[in-house]
């Protein structure tokens, strides 16, 4: 018995494959599960456009004994000279070396998110930023999309080793039967439109 390939079935199969093989997975940058770190900085590559890419930053407090008021997050990344827009955090470039801008300071907007009052998964502040791609240096290889160093309120966060960062596969998957079935399905669907 052969399985009939429908549009919804093809989408469902692709969704399962994508969830399992997603190339850009979020990384916890400040703490691993084995530590009792009071802060976790979550850097998530959200979108990849032709000329821009989007990152979401979440700072979560796990310190049940302390609130963080007027917190600061300092991050070093080679593409910070191409920041186009930052949402829900204030941003100040730390460009002490003139044209080299690879470090930036993020902090909460007063009376909006400058206070981390609650601990646990609900005790977080989030921001998104859009960065322009510099064709001469932009790559997804070797964790380039993730920051080099992260400091929260002056304390350096523990970073994973570079070989633990996610990366894109170097070649496309070789599932030719699925690709040919999808091509056949598209031809059958488009045939009435052509005729």
Short mmCIF file of N, CA and C in Angstrom, two decimals, residues 38-41 58-64 66-68 71 113 115-126 152:
data_model
loop_
_atom_site.label_atom_id
_atom_site.label_comp_id
_atom_site.label_asym_id
_atom_site.label_seq_id
_atom_site.Cartn_x
_atom_site.Cartn_y
_atom_site.Cartn_z
N UNK A 38 22.76 32.36 39.12
CA UNK A 38 21.52 33.10 39.34
C UNK A 38 20.96 33.79 38.10
N UNK A 39 21.74 33.86 37.01
CA UNK A 39 21.29 34.55 35.80
C UNK A 39 21.53 33.65 34.59
N UNK A 40 20.60 33.67 33.67
CA UNK A 40 20.80 32.98 32.40
C UNK A 40 20.54 33.97 31.28
N UNK A 41 21.47 34.06 30.35
CA UNK A 41 21.30 34.89 29.15
C UNK A 41 21.08 33.94 27.99
N UNK A 58 17.17 37.06 25.93
CA UNK A 58 16.36 36.95 27.13
C UNK A 58 17.27 36.81 28.32
N UNK A 59 17.08 37.67 29.31
CA UNK A 59 17.83 37.58 30.56
C UNK A 59 16.84 37.10 31.63
N UNK A 60 17.14 35.93 32.22
CA UNK A 60 16.26 35.32 33.21
C UNK A 60 16.97 35.27 34.55
N UNK A 61 16.26 35.66 35.60
CA UNK A 61 16.81 35.62 36.96
C UNK A 61 16.36 34.35 37.65
N UNK A 62 17.30 33.64 38.26
CA UNK A 62 17.00 32.48 39.09
C UNK A 62 17.43 32.73 40.53
N UNK A 63 17.66 33.99 40.87
CA UNK A 63 18.07 34.36 42.22
C UNK A 63 16.83 34.72 43.02
N UNK A 64 16.38 33.80 43.88
CA UNK A 64 15.16 34.02 44.64
C UNK A 64 15.37 34.94 45.84
N UNK A 66 17.24 37.90 45.65
CA UNK A 66 17.69 39.25 45.28
C UNK A 66 16.99 39.71 44.00
N UNK A 67 16.67 41.00 43.98
CA UNK A 67 16.16 41.63 42.76
C UNK A 67 17.31 42.36 42.10
N UNK A 68 17.24 42.52 40.79
CA UNK A 68 18.26 43.25 40.05
C UNK A 68 17.64 44.55 39.55
N UNK A 71 19.98 46.93 35.93
CA UNK A 71 20.93 45.92 35.48
C UNK A 71 21.58 46.35 34.16
N UNK A 113 11.42 48.01 31.93
CA UNK A 113 12.04 46.71 32.18
C UNK A 113 13.44 46.84 32.78
N UNK A 115 14.01 46.55 35.89
CA UNK A 115 13.93 45.87 37.17
C UNK A 115 13.60 44.40 36.96
N UNK A 116 14.48 43.51 37.42
CA UNK A 116 14.21 42.07 37.42
C UNK A 116 13.74 41.71 38.83
N UNK A 117 12.43 41.73 39.05
CA UNK A 117 11.88 41.55 40.39
C UNK A 117 11.58 40.09 40.72
N UNK A 118 11.17 39.33 39.74
CA UNK A 118 10.69 37.98 39.98
C UNK A 118 11.73 36.97 39.53
N UNK A 119 11.89 35.90 40.29
CA UNK A 119 12.82 34.85 39.89
C UNK A 119 12.06 33.70 39.24
N UNK A 120 12.77 32.89 38.49
CA UNK A 120 12.17 31.75 37.80
C UNK A 120 11.87 32.09 36.36
N UNK A 121 11.20 31.19 35.66
CA UNK A 121 10.95 31.39 34.22
C UNK A 121 10.17 32.66 33.90
N UNK A 122 9.34 33.14 34.84
CA UNK A 122 8.58 34.37 34.59
C UNK A 122 9.40 35.62 34.89
N UNK A 123 10.52 35.48 35.55
CA UNK A 123 11.35 36.63 35.91
C UNK A 123 12.38 36.91 34.83
N UNK A 124 11.94 37.49 33.75
CA UNK A 124 12.88 37.75 32.65
C UNK A 124 12.56 39.06 31.96
N UNK A 125 13.55 39.54 31.24
CA UNK A 125 13.40 40.69 30.35
C UNK A 125 13.90 40.24 28.97
N UNK A 126 13.25 40.74 27.93
CA UNK A 126 13.57 40.29 26.57
C UNK A 126 13.76 41.46 25.64
N UNK A 152 27.10 40.26 32.90
CA UNK A 152 25.87 40.75 33.50
C UNK A 152 26.23 41.45 34.80
#
